[in-house]
Short mmCIF file of C-alpha atoms in Angstrom, two decimals:
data_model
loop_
_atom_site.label_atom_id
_atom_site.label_comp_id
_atom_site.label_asym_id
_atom_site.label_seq_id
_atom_site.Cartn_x
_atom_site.Cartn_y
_atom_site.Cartn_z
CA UNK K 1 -27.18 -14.28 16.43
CA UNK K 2 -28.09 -16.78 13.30
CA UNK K 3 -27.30 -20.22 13.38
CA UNK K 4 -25.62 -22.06 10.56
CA UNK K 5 -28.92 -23.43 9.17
CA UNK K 6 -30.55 -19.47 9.58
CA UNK K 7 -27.37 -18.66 7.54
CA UNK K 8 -27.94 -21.28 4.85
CA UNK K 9 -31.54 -20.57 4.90
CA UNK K 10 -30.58 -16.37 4.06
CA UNK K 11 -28.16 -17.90 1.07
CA UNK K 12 -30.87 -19.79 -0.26
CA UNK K 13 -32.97 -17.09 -0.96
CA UNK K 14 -30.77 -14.83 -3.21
CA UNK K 15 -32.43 -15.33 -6.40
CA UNK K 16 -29.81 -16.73 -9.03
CA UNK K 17 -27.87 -13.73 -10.96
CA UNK K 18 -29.11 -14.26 -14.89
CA UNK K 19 -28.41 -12.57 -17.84
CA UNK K 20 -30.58 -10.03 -18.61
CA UNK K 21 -32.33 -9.32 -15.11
CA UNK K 22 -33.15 -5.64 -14.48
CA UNK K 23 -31.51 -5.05 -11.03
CA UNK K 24 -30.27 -2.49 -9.14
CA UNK K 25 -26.90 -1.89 -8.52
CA UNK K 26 -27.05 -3.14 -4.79
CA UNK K 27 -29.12 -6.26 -5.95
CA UNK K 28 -27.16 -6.75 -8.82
CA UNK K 29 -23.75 -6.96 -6.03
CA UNK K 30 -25.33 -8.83 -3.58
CA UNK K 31 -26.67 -11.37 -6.32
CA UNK K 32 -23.21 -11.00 -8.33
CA UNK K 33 -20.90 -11.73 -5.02
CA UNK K 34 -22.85 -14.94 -3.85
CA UNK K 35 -22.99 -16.60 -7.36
CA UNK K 36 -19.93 -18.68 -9.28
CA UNK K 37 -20.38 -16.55 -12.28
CA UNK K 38 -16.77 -14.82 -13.54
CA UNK K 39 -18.16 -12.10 -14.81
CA UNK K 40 -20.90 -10.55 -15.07
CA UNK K 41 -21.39 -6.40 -15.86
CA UNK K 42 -24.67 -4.39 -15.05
CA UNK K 43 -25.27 -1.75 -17.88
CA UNK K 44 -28.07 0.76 -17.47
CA UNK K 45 -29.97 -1.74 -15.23
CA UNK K 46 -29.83 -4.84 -16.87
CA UNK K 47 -27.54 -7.97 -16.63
CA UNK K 48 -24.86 -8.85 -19.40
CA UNK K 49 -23.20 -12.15 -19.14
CA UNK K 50 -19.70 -12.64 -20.55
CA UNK K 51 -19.60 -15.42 -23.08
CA UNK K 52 -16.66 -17.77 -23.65
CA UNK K 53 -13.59 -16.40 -24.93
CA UNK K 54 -11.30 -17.09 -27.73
CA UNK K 55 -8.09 -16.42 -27.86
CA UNK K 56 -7.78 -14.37 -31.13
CA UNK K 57 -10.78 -12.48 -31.00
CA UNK K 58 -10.27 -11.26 -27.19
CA UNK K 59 -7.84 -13.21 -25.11
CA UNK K 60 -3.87 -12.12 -27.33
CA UNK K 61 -5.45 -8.72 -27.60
CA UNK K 62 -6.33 -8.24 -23.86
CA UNK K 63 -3.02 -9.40 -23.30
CA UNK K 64 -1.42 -6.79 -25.40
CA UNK K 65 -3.12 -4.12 -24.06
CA UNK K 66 -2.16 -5.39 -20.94
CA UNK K 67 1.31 -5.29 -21.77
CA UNK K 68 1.19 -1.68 -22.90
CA UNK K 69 -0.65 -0.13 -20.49
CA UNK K 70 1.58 -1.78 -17.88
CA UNK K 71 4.75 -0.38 -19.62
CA UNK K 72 3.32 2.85 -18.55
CA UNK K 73 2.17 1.98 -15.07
CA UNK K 74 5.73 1.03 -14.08
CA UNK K 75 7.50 4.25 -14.85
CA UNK K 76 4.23 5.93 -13.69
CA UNK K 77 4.31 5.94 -9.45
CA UNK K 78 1.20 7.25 -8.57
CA UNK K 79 -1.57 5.67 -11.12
CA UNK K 80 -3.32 2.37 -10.72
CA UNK K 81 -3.61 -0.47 -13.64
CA UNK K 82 -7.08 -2.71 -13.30
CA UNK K 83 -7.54 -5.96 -15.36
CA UNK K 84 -11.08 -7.18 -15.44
CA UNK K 85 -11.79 -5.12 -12.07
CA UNK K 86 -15.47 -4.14 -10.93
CA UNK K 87 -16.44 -0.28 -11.13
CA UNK K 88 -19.08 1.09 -9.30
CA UNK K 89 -20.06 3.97 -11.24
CA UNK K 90 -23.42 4.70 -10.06
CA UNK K 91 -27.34 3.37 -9.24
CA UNK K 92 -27.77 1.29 -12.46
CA UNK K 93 -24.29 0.59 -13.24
CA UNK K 94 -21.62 -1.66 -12.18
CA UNK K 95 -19.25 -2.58 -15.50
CA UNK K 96 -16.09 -4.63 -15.36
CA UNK K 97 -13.87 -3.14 -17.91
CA UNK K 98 -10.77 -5.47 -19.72
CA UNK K 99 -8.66 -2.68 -18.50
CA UNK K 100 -8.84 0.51 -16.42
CA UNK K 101 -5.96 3.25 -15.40
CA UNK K 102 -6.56 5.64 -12.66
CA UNK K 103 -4.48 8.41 -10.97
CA UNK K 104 -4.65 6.96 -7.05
CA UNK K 105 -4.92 10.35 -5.12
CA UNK K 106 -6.94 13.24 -6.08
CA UNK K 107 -8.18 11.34 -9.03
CA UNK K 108 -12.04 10.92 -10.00
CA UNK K 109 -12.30 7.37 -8.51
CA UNK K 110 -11.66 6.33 -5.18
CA UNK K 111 -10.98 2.82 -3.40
CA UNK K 112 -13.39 1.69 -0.99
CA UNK K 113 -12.99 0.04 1.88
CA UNK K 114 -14.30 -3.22 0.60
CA UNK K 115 -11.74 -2.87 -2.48
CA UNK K 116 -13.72 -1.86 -5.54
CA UNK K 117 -13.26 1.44 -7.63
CA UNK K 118 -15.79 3.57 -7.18
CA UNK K 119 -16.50 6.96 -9.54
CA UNK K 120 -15.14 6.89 -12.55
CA UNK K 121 -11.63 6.08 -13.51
CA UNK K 122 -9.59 8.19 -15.54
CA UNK K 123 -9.01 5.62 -18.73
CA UNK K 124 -11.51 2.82 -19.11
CA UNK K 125 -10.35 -0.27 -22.31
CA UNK K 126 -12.58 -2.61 -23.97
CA UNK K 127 -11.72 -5.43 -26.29
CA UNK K 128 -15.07 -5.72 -28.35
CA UNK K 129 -15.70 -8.96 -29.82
CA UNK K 130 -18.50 -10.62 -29.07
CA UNK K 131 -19.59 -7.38 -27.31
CA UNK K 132 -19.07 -5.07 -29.56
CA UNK K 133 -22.29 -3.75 -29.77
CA UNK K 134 -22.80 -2.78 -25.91
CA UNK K 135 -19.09 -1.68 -25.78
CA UNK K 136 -19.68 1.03 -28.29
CA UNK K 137 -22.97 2.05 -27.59
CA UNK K 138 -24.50 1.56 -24.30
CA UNK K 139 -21.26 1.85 -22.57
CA UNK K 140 -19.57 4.52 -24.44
CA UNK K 141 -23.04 6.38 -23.47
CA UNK K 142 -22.60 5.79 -19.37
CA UNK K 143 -18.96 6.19 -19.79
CA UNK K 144 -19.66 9.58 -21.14
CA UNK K 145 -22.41 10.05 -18.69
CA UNK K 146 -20.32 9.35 -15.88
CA UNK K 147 -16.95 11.63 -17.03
CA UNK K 148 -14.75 8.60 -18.17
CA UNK K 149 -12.10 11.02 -19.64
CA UNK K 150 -10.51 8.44 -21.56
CA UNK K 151 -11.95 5.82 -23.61
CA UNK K 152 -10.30 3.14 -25.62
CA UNK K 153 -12.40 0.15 -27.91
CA UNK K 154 -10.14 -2.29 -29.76
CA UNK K 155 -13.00 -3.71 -32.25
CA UNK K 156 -11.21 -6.82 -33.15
CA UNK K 157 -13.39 -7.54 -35.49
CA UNK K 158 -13.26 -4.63 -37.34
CA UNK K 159 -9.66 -4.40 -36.96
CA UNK K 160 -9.89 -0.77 -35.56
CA UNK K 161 -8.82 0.86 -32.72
CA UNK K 162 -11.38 4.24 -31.56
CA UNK K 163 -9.78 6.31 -28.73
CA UNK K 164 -11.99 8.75 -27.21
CA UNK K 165 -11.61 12.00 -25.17
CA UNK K 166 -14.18 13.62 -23.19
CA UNK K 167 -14.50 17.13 -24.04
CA UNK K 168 -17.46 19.42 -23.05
CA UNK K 169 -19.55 16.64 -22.14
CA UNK K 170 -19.42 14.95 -25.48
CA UNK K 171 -16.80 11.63 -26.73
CA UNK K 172 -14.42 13.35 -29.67
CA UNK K 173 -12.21 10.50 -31.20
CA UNK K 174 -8.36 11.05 -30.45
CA UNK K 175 -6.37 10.97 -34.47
CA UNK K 176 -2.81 9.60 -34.76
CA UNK K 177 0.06 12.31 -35.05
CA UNK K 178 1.87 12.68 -38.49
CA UNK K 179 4.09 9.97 -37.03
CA UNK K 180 0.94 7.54 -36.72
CA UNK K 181 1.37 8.12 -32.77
CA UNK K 182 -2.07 8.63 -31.09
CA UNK K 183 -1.16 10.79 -27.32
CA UNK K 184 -3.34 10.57 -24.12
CA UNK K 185 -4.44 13.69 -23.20
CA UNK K 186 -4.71 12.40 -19.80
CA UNK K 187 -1.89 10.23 -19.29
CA UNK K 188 1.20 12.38 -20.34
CA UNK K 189 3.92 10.34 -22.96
CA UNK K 190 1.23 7.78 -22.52
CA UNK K 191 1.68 6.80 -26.33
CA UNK K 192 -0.27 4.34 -28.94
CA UNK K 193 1.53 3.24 -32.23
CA UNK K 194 -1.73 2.19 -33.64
CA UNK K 195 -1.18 0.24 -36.67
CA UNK K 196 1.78 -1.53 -34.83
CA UNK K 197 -0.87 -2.73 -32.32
CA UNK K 198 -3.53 -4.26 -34.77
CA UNK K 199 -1.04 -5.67 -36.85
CA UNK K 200 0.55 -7.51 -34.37
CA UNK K 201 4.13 -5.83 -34.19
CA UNK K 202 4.49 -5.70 -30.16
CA UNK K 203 8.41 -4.71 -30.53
CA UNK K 204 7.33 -1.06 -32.43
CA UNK K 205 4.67 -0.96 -29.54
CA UNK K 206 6.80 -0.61 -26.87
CA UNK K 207 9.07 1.21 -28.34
CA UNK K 208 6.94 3.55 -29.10
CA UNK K 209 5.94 3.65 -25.09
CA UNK K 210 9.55 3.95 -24.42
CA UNK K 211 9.85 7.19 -26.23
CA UNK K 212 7.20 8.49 -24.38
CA UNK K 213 8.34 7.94 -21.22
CA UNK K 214 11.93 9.23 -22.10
CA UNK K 215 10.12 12.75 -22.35
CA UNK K 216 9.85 15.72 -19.71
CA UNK K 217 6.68 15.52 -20.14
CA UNK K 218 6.36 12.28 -18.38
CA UNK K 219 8.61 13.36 -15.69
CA UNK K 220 6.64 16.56 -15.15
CA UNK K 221 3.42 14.43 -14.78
CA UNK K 222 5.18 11.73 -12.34
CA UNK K 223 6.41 14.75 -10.34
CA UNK K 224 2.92 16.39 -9.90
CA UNK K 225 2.04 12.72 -8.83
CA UNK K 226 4.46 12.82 -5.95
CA UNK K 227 3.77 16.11 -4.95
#
């Protein structure tokens, strides 16, 4: 048994988690869970520190994603809505997406017993701002890698919105409908008016989400759910 001083003595010697250490995925946790850092992502083995956030460039358009995707969640028993939540996806990476939605049972990911994702969820979301560049490169790479079905990147910068499928291995860019609508392909009725999203219109948005969910489709889906 350790004594309190033993204990103190352990802590002490967990180097400090910095940005841009190559680490493990076990260091990188162990390093990760014992600092006061907020968050912090490990991408292909190296450590990315988030920088402060504004408000227009990351904080109003994580909250309307939010807001969407948990439109969809509550008329959707049976998947799981993540907001800034750690996914261990394998050896050398450990991300923490803006937003994540996962089917719970018989999905890719599972829960473990400590509370973290593990595998890779169904839809992964990124609001690239600042970190724009990892978000649509490195990431998009061991989201691919790792069968993310689903990828969304609001570039707020850009003003563009690039929503991904995975199809034979390879990322192919979802296009909007003649109606502007872009449609999951893995989330039935789970439905994007883009425009209305950049430009700010959050009323068309969830109407738009609405619609969806009024559809058999969506009650077919929430049915195999149950089943």
């Amino acid at each position: 048994m350790t004594s309190g001083l033993e204990n103190k003595v352990l802590k002490s010697t967990i180097p400090t988690l910095e940005n841009g250490d190559r680490l493990t995925r076990i260091e990188f946790e162990n390093r990760y869970t014992k600092s006061n850092v907020k968050k912090a992502e490990l991408i292909e083995g190296i450590v990315y520190m988030a920088s402060p956030l504004r408000i227009t460039q990351h904080g109003e358009p994580h909250a309307s994603i939010m807001g969407w995707l948990l439109l969809y969640r509550a008329s959707t028993p049976g998947v799981q809505l993540g907001d800034n939540s750690t996914v261990r996806l394998d050896g050398d990476n450990e991300p923490q997406p803006d937003a994540l939605l996962r089917i719970e049972n018989d999905g890719q990911s599972i829960i473990s017993e400590d509370g973290y994702v593990e595998g890779a969820p169904e839809l992964i979301v990124e609001i690239a701002a600042s970190t724009v560049s990892i978000d649509v490169h490195e990431k998009k790479k061991i989201y691919r890698r790792n069968q993310v079905q689903e990828y969304l990147v609001w570039r707020v910068e850009d003003g563009e919105i690039d929503w991904y499928s995975l199809k034979e291995g390879e990322y192919i860019q979802l296009q909007p409908n003649s109606e502007g609508i872009i449609c999951s392909e893995v989330f039935p009725s789970l439905w994007l008016d883009k425009a209305a999203l950049l430009t700010g219109k959050l009323i068309k948005v969830i109407e738009v989400v609405q619609l969806g969910l009024a559809t058999a489709e969506h009650q077919n889906f929430v049915d195999k759910l149950s089943s």
